[in-house]
Coordinates of C-alpha atoms in Angstrom, one line a residue:
Chain A
M101 CA 16.3 -24.2 36.0
L102 CA 14.9 -20.7 35.5
K103 CA 17.0 -19.5 38.4
N104 CA 20.1 -21.2 37.1
K105 CA 22.8 -18.6 36.2
S106 CA 25.2 -21.3 35.0
L107 CA 23.1 -21.6 31.8
A108 CA 24.7 -18.3 30.7
Y109 CA 28.3 -19.7 31.2
P110 CA 28.8 -21.0 27.7
Y111 CA 27.8 -17.7 26.3
L112 CA 30.0 -15.8 28.8
V113 CA 33.0 -17.8 27.7
W114 CA 32.0 -17.1 24.0
M115 CA 31.5 -13.4 24.7
A116 CA 34.9 -13.1 26.5
I117 CA 36.8 -14.8 23.7
F118 CA 34.9 -13.6 20.6
I119 CA 33.5 -10.2 21.5
A120 CA 35.7 -8.7 24.3
A121 CA 39.1 -10.2 23.4
P122 CA 39.1 -9.2 19.7
L123 CA 38.4 -5.6 20.6
L124 CA 41.2 -5.6 23.2
I125 CA 43.5 -7.1 20.5
V126 CA 42.6 -4.2 18.3
V127 CA 43.6 -1.8 21.0
Y128 CA 46.8 -3.7 21.7
F129 CA 47.7 -3.7 18.0
A130 CA 46.9 0.0 17.7
F131 CA 49.5 0.9 20.3
T132 CA 52.3 -1.5 19.4
T133 CA 54.8 -2.0 16.7
A134 CA 55.0 -5.2 14.6
E135 CA 57.6 -6.4 17.2
G136 CA 55.2 -5.8 20.1
K137 CA 56.8 -2.7 21.5
F138 CA 54.7 0.3 22.7
T139 CA 54.3 3.1 20.2
L140 CA 52.1 6.0 19.2
N141 CA 53.4 6.0 15.6
N142 CA 50.4 4.1 14.3
L143 CA 48.0 6.8 15.5
T144 CA 50.1 9.7 14.4
G145 CA 50.7 7.8 11.1
I146 CA 47.0 8.4 10.3
A147 CA 47.6 12.2 9.9
P148 CA 48.3 12.0 6.1
Y149 CA 44.8 10.5 5.8
T150 CA 43.0 13.3 7.5
A151 CA 41.4 14.2 4.1
V152 CA 39.9 10.6 3.9
F153 CA 38.5 10.9 7.4
A154 CA 37.0 14.3 6.6
R155 CA 35.5 13.0 3.3
S156 CA 33.9 10.0 5.2
L157 CA 32.3 12.3 7.7
L158 CA 31.2 14.7 5.1
L159 CA 29.7 12.1 2.7
A160 CA 28.1 10.1 5.5
G161 CA 26.7 13.4 7.1
A162 CA 25.3 14.5 3.8
A163 CA 23.7 11.0 3.2
T164 CA 22.2 11.1 6.7
I165 CA 20.7 14.6 6.2
I166 CA 19.2 13.6 2.8
C167 CA 17.8 10.4 4.3
L168 CA 16.2 12.4 7.1
V169 CA 14.6 14.9 4.8
M170 CA 13.4 12.2 2.4
A171 CA 12.2 9.8 5.0
Y172 CA 10.4 12.3 7.3
P173 CA 7.3 12.8 5.1
V174 CA 7.2 9.2 4.1
S175 CA 7.1 8.1 7.8
Y176 CA 4.5 10.7 8.6
F177 CA 2.2 9.7 5.7
L178 CA 2.6 6.1 6.6
S179 CA 1.8 6.6 10.2
R180 CA -1.5 8.3 9.3
M181 CA -2.8 5.6 7.0
R182 CA -5.3 2.9 7.8
A183 CA -3.8 0.0 9.7
N184 CA -3.9 -2.6 6.9
K185 CA -2.5 -0.1 4.4
Q186 CA 0.3 0.8 6.8
H187 CA 1.2 -2.9 6.9
I188 CA 1.5 -3.2 3.1
M189 CA 3.5 0.0 2.9
L190 CA 5.9 -1.1 5.6
M191 CA 6.5 -4.3 3.7
L192 CA 7.2 -2.3 0.6
V193 CA 9.8 -0.2 2.5
M194 CA 11.5 -3.3 3.9
L195 CA 11.5 -5.5 0.8
P196 CA 14.5 -3.9 -0.8
M197 CA 16.3 -4.2 2.5
W198 CA 16.1 -8.0 2.3
M199 CA 18.0 -8.0 -0.9
N200 CA 21.7 -8.2 -0.6
F201 CA 23.2 -4.7 -0.5
L202 CA 25.9 -5.7 -3.0
L203 CA 23.2 -6.4 -5.6
R204 CA 21.4 -3.1 -4.8
T205 CA 24.6 -1.2 -5.2
Y206 CA 25.5 -3.0 -8.4
A207 CA 22.1 -1.9 -9.8
W208 CA 23.2 1.7 -9.4
M209 CA 26.6 1.0 -10.8
T210 CA 25.1 0.1 -14.2
L211 CA 22.5 2.8 -14.0
L212 CA 25.0 5.6 -13.5
E213 CA 27.6 4.5 -16.0
K214 CA 28.8 6.8 -18.7
N215 CA 26.8 4.9 -21.3
G216 CA 24.3 3.7 -18.8
I217 CA 20.5 4.1 -19.1
I218 CA 20.3 7.4 -17.2
N219 CA 22.8 9.1 -19.5
K220 CA 20.9 7.6 -22.4
I221 CA 17.6 9.1 -21.3
L222 CA 19.4 12.5 -20.6
G223 CA 20.9 12.3 -24.0
F224 CA 17.4 11.9 -25.5
F225 CA 16.7 15.4 -24.0
G226 CA 20.0 16.7 -25.3
I227 CA 21.8 16.7 -22.0
G228 CA 25.0 15.0 -21.2
P229 CA 26.5 12.5 -21.1
L230 CA 27.2 13.4 -17.5
Q231 CA 30.0 11.9 -15.4
M232 CA 28.0 10.4 -12.6
I233 CA 29.7 7.2 -11.7
N234 CA 33.0 7.5 -9.7
T235 CA 31.9 10.8 -8.1
A236 CA 31.2 11.7 -4.5
G237 CA 27.6 12.3 -5.5
A238 CA 27.3 8.7 -6.6
V239 CA 28.7 7.5 -3.2
I240 CA 26.1 9.6 -1.4
L241 CA 23.4 8.3 -3.6
G242 CA 24.5 4.7 -2.9
M243 CA 24.4 5.4 0.9
V244 CA 20.9 7.0 0.6
Y245 CA 19.6 4.2 -1.5
N246 CA 20.9 1.5 0.8
Y247 CA 20.1 3.0 4.2
L248 CA 16.9 5.0 3.6
P249 CA 14.7 2.2 5.1
Y250 CA 16.8 2.4 8.2
M251 CA 15.6 6.0 8.6
I252 CA 12.0 5.5 7.6
L253 CA 11.4 2.6 10.0
P254 CA 12.5 4.2 13.4
L255 CA 10.8 7.5 12.3
Y256 CA 7.6 5.6 11.6
T257 CA 7.8 3.8 14.9
A258 CA 8.1 7.1 16.7
M259 CA 5.3 8.8 14.7
V260 CA 2.8 6.0 14.8
K261 CA 2.6 6.7 18.6
I262 CA 1.7 10.4 18.1
D263 CA -2.0 10.7 18.5
D264 CA -3.9 12.5 15.7
S265 CA -5.8 14.6 18.3
L266 CA -2.5 16.2 19.4
I267 CA -1.9 17.5 15.8
E268 CA -5.5 18.6 15.5
A269 CA -5.3 20.3 18.9
A270 CA -2.2 22.2 17.8
Q271 CA -4.0 23.3 14.6
D272 CA -7.2 24.3 16.5
L273 CA -5.1 26.4 18.9
G274 CA -3.8 28.3 15.9
A275 CA -0.5 26.7 15.0
G276 CA 0.2 26.7 11.2
T277 CA 1.7 23.7 9.4
W278 CA 5.2 24.9 10.1
R279 CA 4.6 25.5 13.8
T280 CA 2.8 22.1 14.2
L281 CA 5.8 20.5 12.6
T282 CA 8.5 22.2 14.7
R283 CA 6.7 22.4 18.0
V284 CA 4.7 19.2 18.0
L285 CA 5.8 16.6 15.4
I286 CA 9.6 17.0 15.5
P287 CA 9.9 17.1 19.3
M288 CA 7.6 14.1 19.7
S289 CA 9.5 12.1 17.0
A290 CA 12.9 13.0 18.4
P291 CA 13.7 9.5 19.7
G292 CA 13.0 8.2 16.2
I293 CA 15.1 10.9 14.6
A294 CA 18.0 10.0 16.9
T295 CA 17.8 6.3 16.2
G296 CA 17.4 6.9 12.4
I297 CA 20.5 9.2 12.4
T298 CA 22.6 6.6 14.1
M299 CA 21.3 3.8 11.9
V300 CA 22.2 5.6 8.7
F301 CA 25.3 7.4 9.8
V302 CA 27.2 4.5 11.3
P303 CA 27.0 2.1 8.3
S304 CA 27.6 5.0 5.9
V305 CA 30.7 6.3 7.6
S306 CA 32.2 2.8 7.8
T307 CA 31.3 1.5 4.4
F308 CA 33.9 0.4 1.9
I309 CA 31.8 -1.3 -0.7
I310 CA 29.6 1.6 -1.7
S311 CA 32.7 3.9 -2.1
R312 CA 34.5 1.2 -4.1
M313 CA 31.7 0.3 -6.4
L314 CA 30.3 3.8 -7.0
G315 CA 33.2 6.1 -6.1
G316 CA 35.9 4.6 -8.2
G317 CA 39.4 5.1 -6.9
G318 CA 39.1 8.8 -6.1
N319 CA 36.6 8.6 -3.3
M320 CA 38.3 6.5 -0.6
L321 CA 36.6 6.4 2.8
I322 CA 37.8 5.2 6.2
G323 CA 36.4 1.8 5.5
D324 CA 38.5 1.5 2.3
L325 CA 41.6 2.5 4.3
I326 CA 41.0 -0.1 7.0
E327 CA 40.3 -2.8 4.4
L328 CA 43.5 -2.0 2.6
Q329 CA 45.5 -2.5 5.9
F330 CA 44.0 -5.9 6.6
L331 CA 43.4 -7.5 3.2
G332 CA 44.7 -5.1 0.6
N333 CA 48.2 -4.2 -0.6
S334 CA 49.2 -2.0 2.2
L335 CA 49.0 -4.9 4.7
N336 CA 49.7 -3.4 8.1
Y337 CA 47.6 -4.7 11.0
N338 CA 48.9 -2.1 13.5
V339 CA 48.1 0.9 11.4
G340 CA 44.8 -0.7 10.5
S341 CA 44.0 -1.2 14.2
A342 CA 44.8 2.4 14.9
M343 CA 42.4 3.5 12.2
S344 CA 39.7 1.1 13.5
L345 CA 40.1 2.6 16.9
L346 CA 39.6 6.1 15.6
L347 CA 36.5 4.9 13.6
M348 CA 35.1 3.5 16.9
V349 CA 35.7 6.8 18.6
V350 CA 33.9 8.6 15.8
V351 CA 30.9 6.2 16.0
L352 CA 30.8 6.5 19.8
L353 CA 30.8 10.3 19.6
C354 CA 28.0 10.2 17.1
M355 CA 25.9 7.9 19.2
S356 CA 26.4 9.9 22.4
L357 CA 25.4 13.0 20.5
T358 CA 22.2 11.5 19.2
N359 CA 21.5 9.8 22.5
T360 CA 21.4 13.1 24.4
M361 CA 19.2 14.5 21.6
G362 CA 16.7 11.7 22.0
D363 CA 16.7 11.8 25.8
E364 CA 16.3 15.6 26.2
D365 CA 13.3 15.7 24.1
V366 CA 11.7 12.7 25.7
E367 CA 12.0 14.5 29.0
G368 CA 10.6 17.6 27.4
V369 CA 7.5 15.7 26.2
I370 CA 6.9 14.0 29.6
Chain B
M181 CA -10.2 21.7 -1.5
K182 CA -6.9 22.0 0.3
S183 CA -7.2 18.5 1.7
R184 CA -7.7 17.0 -1.8
H185 CA -4.5 18.7 -3.0
W186 CA -2.8 17.5 0.1
K187 CA -3.8 13.9 -0.5
A188 CA -2.7 14.1 -4.2
L189 CA 0.7 15.5 -3.0
Q190 CA 1.1 12.7 -0.5
K191 CA 0.4 10.1 -3.1
A192 CA 2.8 11.7 -5.6
Y193 CA 5.6 11.9 -3.0
L194 CA 5.2 8.3 -1.9
C195 CA 5.2 7.3 -5.6
I196 CA 8.5 9.0 -6.2
I197 CA 10.1 7.4 -3.1
F198 CA 8.9 3.9 -4.0
S199 CA 10.0 4.3 -7.6
F200 CA 13.4 5.3 -6.2
F201 CA 13.4 2.0 -4.2
Y202 CA 12.1 -0.2 -7.0
L203 CA 13.2 1.2 -10.4
P204 CA 16.8 0.1 -10.1
I205 CA 15.6 -3.4 -9.2
A206 CA 13.1 -3.4 -12.1
V207 CA 15.7 -2.2 -14.6
M208 CA 18.0 -5.1 -13.5
A209 CA 15.2 -7.5 -13.9
A210 CA 14.4 -6.3 -17.4
F211 CA 18.0 -6.5 -18.6
S212 CA 18.4 -10.0 -17.1
F213 CA 16.3 -11.1 -20.1
N214 CA 18.4 -9.1 -22.6
Q215 CA 20.0 -11.1 -25.3
S216 CA 23.1 -9.0 -25.6
K217 CA 25.3 -7.8 -22.8
S218 CA 24.2 -4.2 -23.5
R219 CA 22.6 -2.4 -20.6
T220 CA 20.9 0.3 -22.6
V221 CA 19.4 -1.4 -25.6
F222 CA 17.1 -4.3 -25.4
T223 CA 18.1 -6.6 -28.3
G224 CA 15.9 -9.6 -27.6
F225 CA 14.4 -11.9 -25.0
T226 CA 16.4 -14.8 -23.6
F227 CA 16.7 -17.0 -20.6
K228 CA 20.4 -17.5 -21.3
W229 CA 21.7 -15.7 -18.3
Y230 CA 19.5 -17.7 -16.0
L231 CA 20.7 -21.0 -17.5
D232 CA 24.3 -19.7 -17.1
L233 CA 23.6 -18.9 -13.5
F234 CA 22.2 -22.3 -12.6
R235 CA 25.1 -23.9 -14.3
N236 CA 27.7 -21.7 -12.6
Q237 CA 29.3 -24.2 -10.2
R238 CA 31.0 -21.4 -8.2
I239 CA 27.7 -19.7 -7.4
L240 CA 26.0 -23.0 -6.6
D241 CA 28.8 -24.0 -4.2
A242 CA 28.6 -20.6 -2.6
L243 CA 24.9 -20.9 -2.2
W244 CA 25.1 -24.3 -0.5
L245 CA 27.9 -23.1 1.7
S246 CA 25.8 -20.0 2.7
L247 CA 22.7 -22.1 3.5
G248 CA 24.6 -24.7 5.5
L249 CA 26.6 -22.1 7.4
A250 CA 23.4 -20.1 8.1
L251 CA 21.6 -23.2 9.4
A252 CA 24.6 -24.2 11.6
A253 CA 25.3 -20.7 12.9
A254 CA 21.6 -20.0 13.6
T255 CA 21.1 -23.3 15.4
V256 CA 24.2 -22.8 17.7
A257 CA 23.4 -19.1 18.3
T258 CA 19.7 -19.9 19.1
V259 CA 20.6 -22.7 21.6
V260 CA 23.5 -20.9 23.3
G261 CA 21.7 -17.5 23.2
T262 CA 18.4 -18.8 24.7
M263 CA 20.4 -20.5 27.5
A264 CA 22.2 -17.3 28.0
A265 CA 19.0 -15.2 28.1
I266 CA 17.7 -17.5 30.9
G267 CA 20.9 -17.4 32.8
I268 CA 21.3 -13.6 32.5
N269 CA 17.7 -13.2 33.6
A270 CA 18.5 -15.0 36.8
M271 CA 21.4 -12.7 37.6
R272 CA 21.4 -9.6 39.8
K273 CA 21.2 -6.2 38.2
T274 CA 24.9 -5.2 38.0
P275 CA 26.3 -8.3 36.3
R276 CA 23.3 -8.3 34.0
A277 CA 23.9 -4.7 33.0
I278 CA 27.6 -5.4 32.3
I279 CA 26.9 -8.5 30.2
N280 CA 24.1 -6.7 28.3
N281 CA 26.4 -3.8 27.5
I282 CA 29.2 -6.1 26.2
S283 CA 26.6 -8.0 24.1
Y284 CA 25.5 -4.8 22.6
L285 CA 29.0 -4.1 21.2
P286 CA 28.7 -6.2 18.0
V287 CA 25.2 -4.6 17.4
V288 CA 26.4 -1.0 17.6
N289 CA 29.9 -1.3 16.3
P290 CA 30.3 -0.8 12.6
E291 CA 30.4 -4.2 10.9
I292 CA 33.9 -3.6 9.6
I293 CA 35.2 -3.2 13.2
T294 CA 33.6 -6.5 14.2
G295 CA 35.1 -8.1 11.1
V296 CA 38.5 -6.7 11.5
S297 CA 38.7 -7.5 15.2
L298 CA 37.7 -11.1 14.7
M299 CA 40.2 -11.4 11.9
L300 CA 42.9 -10.2 14.3
L301 CA 41.8 -12.7 16.9
F302 CA 42.0 -15.5 14.3
V303 CA 45.4 -14.4 13.1
V304 CA 46.7 -14.4 16.7
G305 CA 45.0 -17.7 17.3
K306 CA 46.6 -19.2 14.3
Q307 CA 50.1 -18.0 15.5
G308 CA 49.3 -19.6 18.9
L309 CA 48.4 -22.9 17.3
T310 CA 51.6 -22.8 15.2
A311 CA 53.6 -22.2 18.3
L312 CA 51.7 -25.0 20.1
N313 CA 52.5 -27.4 17.2
G314 CA 56.2 -26.5 17.4
W315 CA 56.1 -27.3 21.1
L316 CA 54.3 -30.5 20.6
E317 CA 56.8 -31.6 18.0
Q318 CA 59.7 -30.9 20.4
S319 CA 58.0 -32.8 23.2
G320 CA 57.8 -35.8 20.9
L321 CA 54.2 -36.7 21.7
G322 CA 53.4 -37.2 18.1
L323 CA 50.3 -34.9 18.3
R324 CA 49.4 -32.1 16.1
V325 CA 46.5 -29.6 16.2
P326 CA 45.1 -28.2 13.0
E327 CA 46.7 -24.9 12.2
D328 CA 44.9 -23.5 9.2
I329 CA 41.7 -22.3 10.9
F330 CA 40.7 -19.7 8.3
G331 CA 37.7 -20.9 6.3
L332 CA 34.8 -22.9 7.7
P333 CA 35.8 -22.8 11.4
T334 CA 36.4 -19.0 11.4
L335 CA 33.2 -18.3 9.4
L336 CA 31.1 -20.3 11.8
I337 CA 32.6 -18.6 14.8
A338 CA 32.1 -15.2 13.3
H339 CA 28.5 -15.8 12.3
V340 CA 27.5 -17.3 15.6
T341 CA 29.2 -14.3 17.3
F342 CA 27.2 -11.7 15.4
C343 CA 23.9 -13.7 15.7
L344 CA 24.1 -14.3 19.5
P345 CA 23.2 -10.7 20.6
Y346 CA 20.1 -10.7 18.4
V347 CA 19.0 -14.0 20.0
I348 CA 19.5 -12.8 23.5
F349 CA 17.8 -9.4 22.9
N350 CA 14.9 -11.2 21.3
V351 CA 14.4 -13.9 23.9
S352 CA 15.1 -11.8 27.1
P353 CA 12.0 -9.5 26.9
K354 CA 9.8 -12.6 26.4
L355 CA 11.3 -14.2 29.4
R356 CA 10.7 -11.1 31.5
Q357 CA 7.1 -11.0 30.3
M358 CA 6.4 -14.6 31.2
D359 CA 4.6 -15.3 34.4
I360 CA 7.1 -16.9 36.7
R361 CA 4.2 -18.5 38.6
L362 CA 3.5 -20.8 35.6
Y363 CA 6.9 -22.4 36.1
E364 CA 6.4 -22.6 39.9
A365 CA 3.0 -24.1 39.4
A366 CA 4.6 -26.8 37.2
L367 CA 7.1 -27.5 39.9
D368 CA 4.4 -27.7 42.6
L369 CA 2.4 -30.1 40.5
G370 CA 5.3 -32.5 40.4
C371 CA 7.4 -31.6 37.4
N372 CA 11.2 -31.6 37.9
P373 CA 12.9 -28.4 36.8
R374 CA 13.8 -30.0 33.5
Q375 CA 10.3 -31.1 32.7
A376 CA 8.9 -27.7 33.8
F377 CA 11.3 -26.0 31.5
F378 CA 10.5 -28.1 28.4
K379 CA 6.8 -28.4 29.0
V380 CA 6.0 -25.0 30.3
V381 CA 8.7 -22.4 29.8
L382 CA 9.9 -23.4 26.4
P383 CA 6.4 -23.4 24.7
E384 CA 5.8 -20.0 26.3
I385 CA 8.9 -18.4 24.9
M386 CA 8.9 -20.4 21.6
P387 CA 7.7 -17.5 19.4
A388 CA 10.6 -15.4 20.5
V389 CA 13.1 -18.3 20.1
L390 CA 11.7 -19.0 16.6
S391 CA 11.9 -15.4 15.4
A392 CA 15.5 -15.2 16.9
F393 CA 16.4 -18.3 14.8
L394 CA 14.9 -16.7 11.6
I395 CA 16.6 -13.4 12.2
S396 CA 19.9 -15.2 12.7
L397 CA 19.3 -17.2 9.5
T398 CA 18.7 -14.1 7.4
Y399 CA 21.6 -12.1 9.0
S400 CA 23.9 -15.0 8.3
I401 CA 22.9 -15.5 4.7
D402 CA 23.0 -11.7 4.0
D403 CA 26.3 -10.9 5.8
F404 CA 29.1 -9.8 3.6
I405 CA 31.4 -7.6 5.5
I406 CA 32.2 -9.7 8.6
S407 CA 32.5 -12.9 6.4
Y408 CA 34.8 -11.1 4.1
F409 CA 37.4 -10.6 6.8
S410 CA 37.2 -14.1 8.3
S411 CA 36.6 -16.4 5.3
G412 CA 40.1 -17.1 4.1
N413 CA 39.6 -18.6 0.7
M414 CA 36.0 -19.8 1.3
Q415 CA 33.3 -18.1 -0.8
T416 CA 29.9 -17.5 0.8
L417 CA 27.1 -16.4 -1.6
P418 CA 27.6 -12.6 -0.8
I419 CA 31.4 -13.0 -1.3
S420 CA 31.0 -14.7 -4.7
I421 CA 28.5 -12.0 -5.6
Y422 CA 31.1 -9.4 -4.7
S423 CA 33.7 -11.1 -6.9
M424 CA 31.1 -11.2 -9.7
T425 CA 30.4 -7.5 -9.4
R426 CA 34.1 -6.8 -9.8
R427 CA 33.8 -7.7 -13.4
K428 CA 32.2 -4.8 -15.3
V429 CA 29.5 -6.5 -17.3
S430 CA 27.8 -9.6 -16.0
P431 CA 24.1 -10.1 -16.8
E432 CA 24.3 -13.2 -14.6
V433 CA 24.3 -10.8 -11.6
Y434 CA 21.1 -9.3 -12.9
A435 CA 19.6 -12.8 -13.2
L436 CA 20.7 -13.6 -9.7
S437 CA 19.2 -10.4 -8.3
T438 CA 15.9 -11.1 -9.9
V439 CA 15.9 -14.7 -8.6
M440 CA 16.7 -13.5 -5.1
F441 CA 14.1 -10.8 -5.2
L442 CA 11.4 -13.2 -6.3
V443 CA 12.5 -15.7 -3.6
I444 CA 12.3 -13.0 -0.9
L445 CA 9.1 -11.7 -2.2
S446 CA 7.4 -15.1 -2.1
I447 CA 8.7 -15.8 1.4
I448 CA 7.3 -12.5 2.7
L449 CA 4.0 -13.0 0.9
F450 CA 3.8 -16.6 2.3
T451 CA 4.5 -15.6 5.9
N452 CA 2.1 -12.7 5.6
A453 CA -0.6 -15.0 4.4
M454 CA 0.1 -17.4 7.2
D455 CA 0.0 -14.5 9.7
S456 CA -3.3 -13.2 8.5
R457 CA -4.8 -16.7 8.5
Q458 CA -3.6 -17.2 12.1
Y459 CA -5.1 -13.8 12.9
K460 CA -8.4 -14.7 11.4
K461 CA -8.4 -18.0 13.2
E462 CA -7.8 -16.3 16.5
Q463 CA -10.6 -13.8 15.8
K464 CA -13.0 -16.6 15.1
G465 CA -11.8 -18.7 18.1
G466 CA -12.8 -15.9 20.4
G467 CA -9.5 -14.2 21.0
R468 CA -7.5 -17.2 22.2
G469 CA -3.9 -16.4 23.1

């Protein structure tokens, strides 16, 4: 029974129909008209939306960098704590992740509002009221808040493997804090950095909820465009498929970039 | 001296980060007890929104749908996925690599792509069924296949699909770790392959199978994006939460968040307590297992 390949057959059928076929259908729709004739118009039709694509890349990129900068010290501190304390801290990092992301985003929606609590507090100090909701900054904030744990966890996993003695050795041999960081810690945690970047960037660049809830109408992202083509008012499966295809290419590019980054450094360490 | 400052700095930084995580949740929880709909001034304490929430038939229906769907999807995914892991494990290297790579697609693809691609498949499938019905009608057989697949069938298919890879990637490593000789010994001692599987192999990989089931359960309950594209008019819990958040002011959403947070917190605390009890037991029992 353990050598029985046929056990995988139900899954193979499932995989062919529900994983492979849908993606092929996306490719087919991307290159055909509504009547099923070959065309490139769907792809070239995306050109007017270049700004939206650029905005998605920009906001997701900014969110990723902010997450990396915020998460790096957290992961490092966590990885140097006593084992039982580490356990509790990790739980605290993961707990918000278990809450539905719509609710987490909704929390910020009400916090950032024009007469929300943050503006109220700022007003107490004589500042504001500031326009915070429906801005690009609010969208970035939403991405950071939702996906920060996805950065902390892989970084932590990479850093917990770094032996304390290596850091001490670097310092004994005369490396300052900065050099220890750039020559020892960062290269050794590169696989974690690579994983973290992908895990934050991919959901950020493809989101449509965060931009809709926190960005108002003025901060459309690729995800919003695609959603509009499939369920919204500009219903057009072919153009939507072309956009999805482009998004997949963006994601693949990002992943191959981070992959080479992680690999190179692993080799360097070994 | 430097080290003491450093420690204080560490603590301060972690405090800031954790307040960033938890303050929004805390503010929501506080205002879920607010008498008025105001979100800046606390006018009085009330359980009104919680009562409203538990009387909200739409939310309750959505909750039951989500729970039922998650149980069904996780069960199917766990059974099919565990079988698949065993079958794939028995394959040679090349087909195994190909299958693993395809299985990875739903994991690495943005969720919106998985959602959209499944939706397209269902749209095409629905057209196919309509055509089939037209043909059946002409042939005069008096048969009809159901056409309107959007809803429960598509939701179940979608959820099983995105759970399956997680099951396979959870169970496969455990299978590879397992000593194949255990299975062979069982056969030598007179088990037939079926008995050997259920009495030896399955107990051995059970922890991985169980955690795969739990992961599937949580993913299914939590999923919004993929369900959104394949649900038709059905409302799972995340979808009805989404429609609630479209209205500007709804303290019910606060109440719901607070309830969900408490439920999740107690589940985590409970499993943790169980884990540490198990751990202590094992320590006492002289490191069994």
